[in-house]
């Protein structure tokens, strides 16, 4: 299968998943239809636009291709029309955000590699693609972004992008491996939420801050 087609499919599926997470979050905040559609598009395409700007791909695909707008509007329409069904899912925002995280980590790394950006750049931009939409969603809806908390979020995207790049350089990259890498990133994120895995933090009590007793 053509590499460009694989990348496009993964990118559009990630766009839909992030769009759903944005639409659900916007619906929970009781925004109007225009607000839901706007948040959905920003969340669905924000990470990809940031990635393309960093790569110098102008205009970004999220703004130049009608496919991304259509996919984000489909995501918004599905959430609005099927909101009672979506609400029956357990943590739908986190579920679709995790799916988008895995897909965009792989898609972002693939696009960077396609323009010969180098391994380090591909890994970083894979992570940026994956977390960008979620960060924009949380900021616009006045929530603390997951990337600023101790959750396994950016680190999961970084792991997914790293695996994709390493396998690509080893020559073992294939359609199946790309899908498995995206799935692995998603599973890591979901498992961290389910089991409460957190990144280690520094104990401020020993740092001499006010109230620490030192």
Short mmCIF file of C-alpha atoms in Angstrom, two decimals:
data_model
loop_
_atom_site.label_atom_id
_atom_site.label_comp_id
_atom_site.label_asym_id
_atom_site.label_seq_id
_atom_site.Cartn_x
_atom_site.Cartn_y
_atom_site.Cartn_z
CA UNK A 1 0.00 0.00 0.00
CA UNK A 2 1.21 3.51 -0.83
CA UNK A 3 2.92 5.22 2.12
CA UNK A 4 1.17 8.52 1.44
CA UNK A 5 -2.22 6.78 1.52
CA UNK A 6 -1.38 5.10 4.82
CA UNK A 7 -0.36 8.44 6.32
CA UNK A 8 -3.54 10.14 5.03
CA UNK A 9 -5.83 7.44 6.46
CA UNK A 10 -4.13 7.52 9.87
CA UNK A 11 -4.15 11.32 9.90
CA UNK A 12 -7.86 11.57 9.03
CA UNK A 13 -8.83 8.94 11.60
CA UNK A 14 -6.84 10.83 14.21
CA UNK A 15 -8.58 14.02 13.12
CA UNK A 16 -11.96 12.38 13.64
CA UNK A 17 -11.02 10.97 17.05
CA UNK A 18 -9.70 14.30 18.32
CA UNK A 19 -12.72 16.03 16.79
CA UNK A 20 -15.06 13.81 18.78
CA UNK A 21 -13.14 14.49 22.00
CA UNK A 22 -13.40 18.24 21.34
CA UNK A 23 -17.08 18.07 20.42
CA UNK A 24 -17.96 16.08 23.53
CA UNK A 25 -16.03 18.47 25.77
CA UNK A 26 -17.71 21.46 24.09
CA UNK A 27 -21.15 19.84 24.42
CA UNK A 28 -20.52 19.22 28.11
CA UNK A 29 -19.84 22.95 28.48
CA UNK A 30 -23.22 23.64 26.81
CA UNK A 31 -21.78 25.63 23.91
CA UNK A 32 -24.01 26.45 20.93
CA UNK A 33 -23.68 24.71 17.57
CA UNK A 34 -21.16 27.21 16.24
CA UNK A 35 -19.09 26.89 19.41
CA UNK A 36 -19.13 23.09 19.20
CA UNK A 37 -18.12 23.14 15.52
CA UNK A 38 -15.34 25.65 16.20
CA UNK A 39 -13.89 23.73 19.14
CA UNK A 40 -14.14 20.50 17.18
CA UNK A 41 -12.15 21.88 14.24
CA UNK A 42 -9.51 23.50 16.44
CA UNK A 43 -8.99 20.32 18.46
CA UNK A 44 -9.13 18.04 15.41
CA UNK A 45 -6.65 20.03 13.33
CA UNK A 46 -4.65 22.04 15.86
CA UNK A 47 -1.90 19.49 16.40
CA UNK A 48 -1.48 18.87 12.68
CA UNK A 49 -1.34 22.60 11.94
CA UNK A 50 1.38 23.10 14.56
CA UNK A 51 3.32 20.18 13.06
CA UNK A 52 3.08 21.56 9.53
CA UNK A 53 4.13 25.05 10.65
CA UNK A 54 7.21 23.57 12.29
CA UNK A 55 8.02 21.65 9.10
CA UNK A 56 7.49 24.72 6.94
CA UNK A 57 4.63 23.04 5.09
CA UNK A 58 2.53 26.03 4.08
CA UNK A 59 -0.35 26.35 4.07
CA UNK A 60 -0.88 23.58 6.68
CA UNK A 61 -2.90 20.58 5.49
CA UNK A 62 -5.56 21.26 8.11
CA UNK A 63 -6.29 24.60 6.41
CA UNK A 64 -5.60 23.81 2.78
CA UNK A 65 -7.40 20.47 2.43
CA UNK A 66 -11.19 20.28 2.57
CA UNK A 67 -10.98 16.74 3.97
CA UNK A 68 -9.99 17.90 7.44
CA UNK A 69 -12.83 20.40 7.70
CA UNK A 70 -15.35 17.80 6.51
CA UNK A 71 -14.06 15.15 8.93
CA UNK A 72 -14.21 17.59 11.86
CA UNK A 73 -17.77 18.63 10.94
CA UNK A 74 -18.80 14.97 10.70
CA UNK A 75 -17.35 14.41 14.18
CA UNK A 76 -19.25 17.42 15.55
CA UNK A 77 -22.51 16.35 13.86
CA UNK A 78 -22.18 12.80 15.18
CA UNK A 79 -21.69 14.00 18.75
CA UNK A 80 -24.60 16.46 18.55
CA UNK A 81 -26.99 13.92 17.01
CA UNK A 82 -25.90 10.93 19.08
CA UNK A 83 -25.03 12.68 22.34
CA UNK A 84 -27.15 10.41 24.57
CA UNK A 85 -25.33 7.37 23.14
CA UNK A 86 -21.95 9.06 23.54
CA UNK A 87 -22.77 9.86 27.17
CA UNK A 88 -23.27 6.17 27.88
CA UNK A 89 -19.60 5.58 27.11
CA UNK A 90 -17.17 5.71 30.00
CA UNK A 91 -15.15 8.94 29.85
CA UNK A 92 -15.75 9.62 26.12
CA UNK A 93 -13.43 12.66 26.01
CA UNK A 94 -10.51 10.65 27.38
CA UNK A 95 -11.36 7.63 25.21
CA UNK A 96 -11.33 9.49 21.90
CA UNK A 97 -8.45 11.70 23.02
CA UNK A 98 -6.39 8.55 23.65
CA UNK A 99 -7.26 7.16 20.22
CA UNK A 100 -6.32 10.44 18.56
CA UNK A 101 -3.10 10.56 20.60
CA UNK A 102 -1.91 7.23 19.21
CA UNK A 103 -2.90 7.95 15.63
CA UNK A 104 -1.39 11.44 15.55
CA UNK A 105 1.86 10.33 17.20
CA UNK A 106 2.40 7.93 14.30
CA UNK A 107 1.05 10.25 11.59
CA UNK A 108 3.15 13.18 12.80
CA UNK A 109 6.32 11.10 12.87
CA UNK A 110 5.57 9.70 9.41
CA UNK A 111 5.06 13.14 7.89
CA UNK A 112 8.29 14.47 9.37
CA UNK A 113 10.19 11.45 8.04
CA UNK A 114 8.58 11.90 4.62
CA UNK A 115 10.16 15.36 4.28
CA UNK A 116 13.56 14.11 5.51
CA UNK A 117 13.35 16.05 8.77
CA UNK A 118 15.55 13.63 10.73
CA UNK A 119 14.85 11.20 13.56
CA UNK A 120 14.92 13.69 16.44
CA UNK A 121 12.62 16.14 14.67
CA UNK A 122 10.24 13.34 13.68
CA UNK A 123 9.94 12.13 17.27
CA UNK A 124 9.34 15.61 18.68
CA UNK A 125 6.83 16.57 15.99
CA UNK A 126 5.05 13.25 16.41
CA UNK A 127 4.53 14.22 20.04
CA UNK A 128 3.54 17.79 19.14
CA UNK A 129 0.96 16.51 16.64
CA UNK A 130 -0.47 14.19 19.26
CA UNK A 131 -0.76 16.58 22.19
CA UNK A 132 -1.46 19.86 20.37
CA UNK A 133 -5.18 19.36 19.88
CA UNK A 134 -5.78 18.25 23.46
CA UNK A 135 -3.85 21.20 24.85
CA UNK A 136 -5.87 23.66 22.74
CA UNK A 137 -9.13 21.98 23.82
CA UNK A 138 -8.30 22.27 27.50
CA UNK A 139 -7.10 25.87 27.24
CA UNK A 140 -10.17 27.03 25.32
CA UNK A 141 -12.50 25.29 27.79
CA UNK A 142 -10.62 26.63 30.84
CA UNK A 143 -9.24 23.26 31.94
CA UNK A 144 -5.74 22.40 33.12
CA UNK A 145 -4.09 20.71 30.10
CA UNK A 146 -3.21 17.06 30.66
CA UNK A 147 0.33 17.77 29.48
CA UNK A 148 0.86 20.00 32.54
CA UNK A 149 -0.25 17.33 34.96
CA UNK A 150 1.50 14.13 36.06
CA UNK A 151 -0.50 11.96 33.66
CA UNK A 152 1.08 9.62 31.10
CA UNK A 153 0.09 11.79 28.16
CA UNK A 154 2.92 13.51 26.31
CA UNK A 155 5.22 10.67 27.38
CA UNK A 156 2.86 8.13 25.75
CA UNK A 157 2.90 10.15 22.52
CA UNK A 158 6.68 10.44 22.72
CA UNK A 159 6.96 6.67 23.11
CA UNK A 160 4.67 6.02 20.15
CA UNK A 161 6.52 8.45 17.88
CA UNK A 162 9.89 7.03 18.98
CA UNK A 163 8.87 3.46 18.17
CA UNK A 164 7.56 4.53 14.74
CA UNK A 165 10.80 6.34 13.92
CA UNK A 166 13.06 3.55 15.18
CA UNK A 167 11.19 0.91 13.20
CA UNK A 168 11.26 3.11 10.13
CA UNK A 169 15.04 3.53 10.34
CA UNK A 170 15.50 -0.19 10.98
CA UNK A 171 13.63 -1.02 7.77
CA UNK A 172 10.94 -2.92 9.66
CA UNK A 173 8.28 -0.28 9.09
CA UNK A 174 5.07 -1.49 7.45
CA UNK A 175 1.34 -0.85 7.41
CA UNK A 176 0.69 -3.38 10.18
CA UNK A 177 3.51 -2.06 12.36
CA UNK A 178 2.25 1.52 12.05
CA UNK A 179 -1.23 0.48 13.16
CA UNK A 180 0.21 -1.59 16.03
CA UNK A 181 2.35 1.35 17.14
CA UNK A 182 -0.65 3.67 17.19
CA UNK A 183 -2.67 1.04 19.08
CA UNK A 184 0.15 0.56 21.58
CA UNK A 185 0.32 4.30 22.29
CA UNK A 186 -3.45 4.41 22.80
CA UNK A 187 -3.41 1.38 25.10
CA UNK A 188 -0.58 2.89 27.17
CA UNK A 189 -2.57 6.09 27.65
CA UNK A 190 -5.80 4.23 28.51
CA UNK A 191 -3.99 1.86 30.89
CA UNK A 192 -2.42 4.81 32.70
CA UNK A 193 -5.86 6.31 33.22
CA UNK A 194 -7.37 3.01 34.34
CA UNK A 195 -4.62 2.09 36.78
CA UNK A 196 -3.80 5.62 37.90
CA UNK A 197 -0.21 5.59 36.66
CA UNK A 198 1.52 8.92 37.20
CA UNK A 199 4.92 10.39 36.47
CA UNK A 200 7.14 10.97 39.52
CA UNK A 201 7.11 14.44 41.04
CA UNK A 202 9.55 16.45 43.09
CA UNK A 203 8.69 16.74 46.79
CA UNK A 204 8.50 20.48 47.38
CA UNK A 205 8.60 20.01 51.14
CA UNK A 206 12.38 19.70 50.97
CA UNK A 207 13.00 22.62 48.64
CA UNK A 208 12.73 25.44 51.12
CA UNK A 209 9.44 26.87 49.84
CA UNK A 210 7.27 28.92 52.19
CA UNK A 211 5.45 26.64 54.54
CA UNK A 212 7.91 23.77 54.07
CA UNK A 213 9.43 24.31 57.48
CA UNK A 214 12.94 24.89 56.04
#
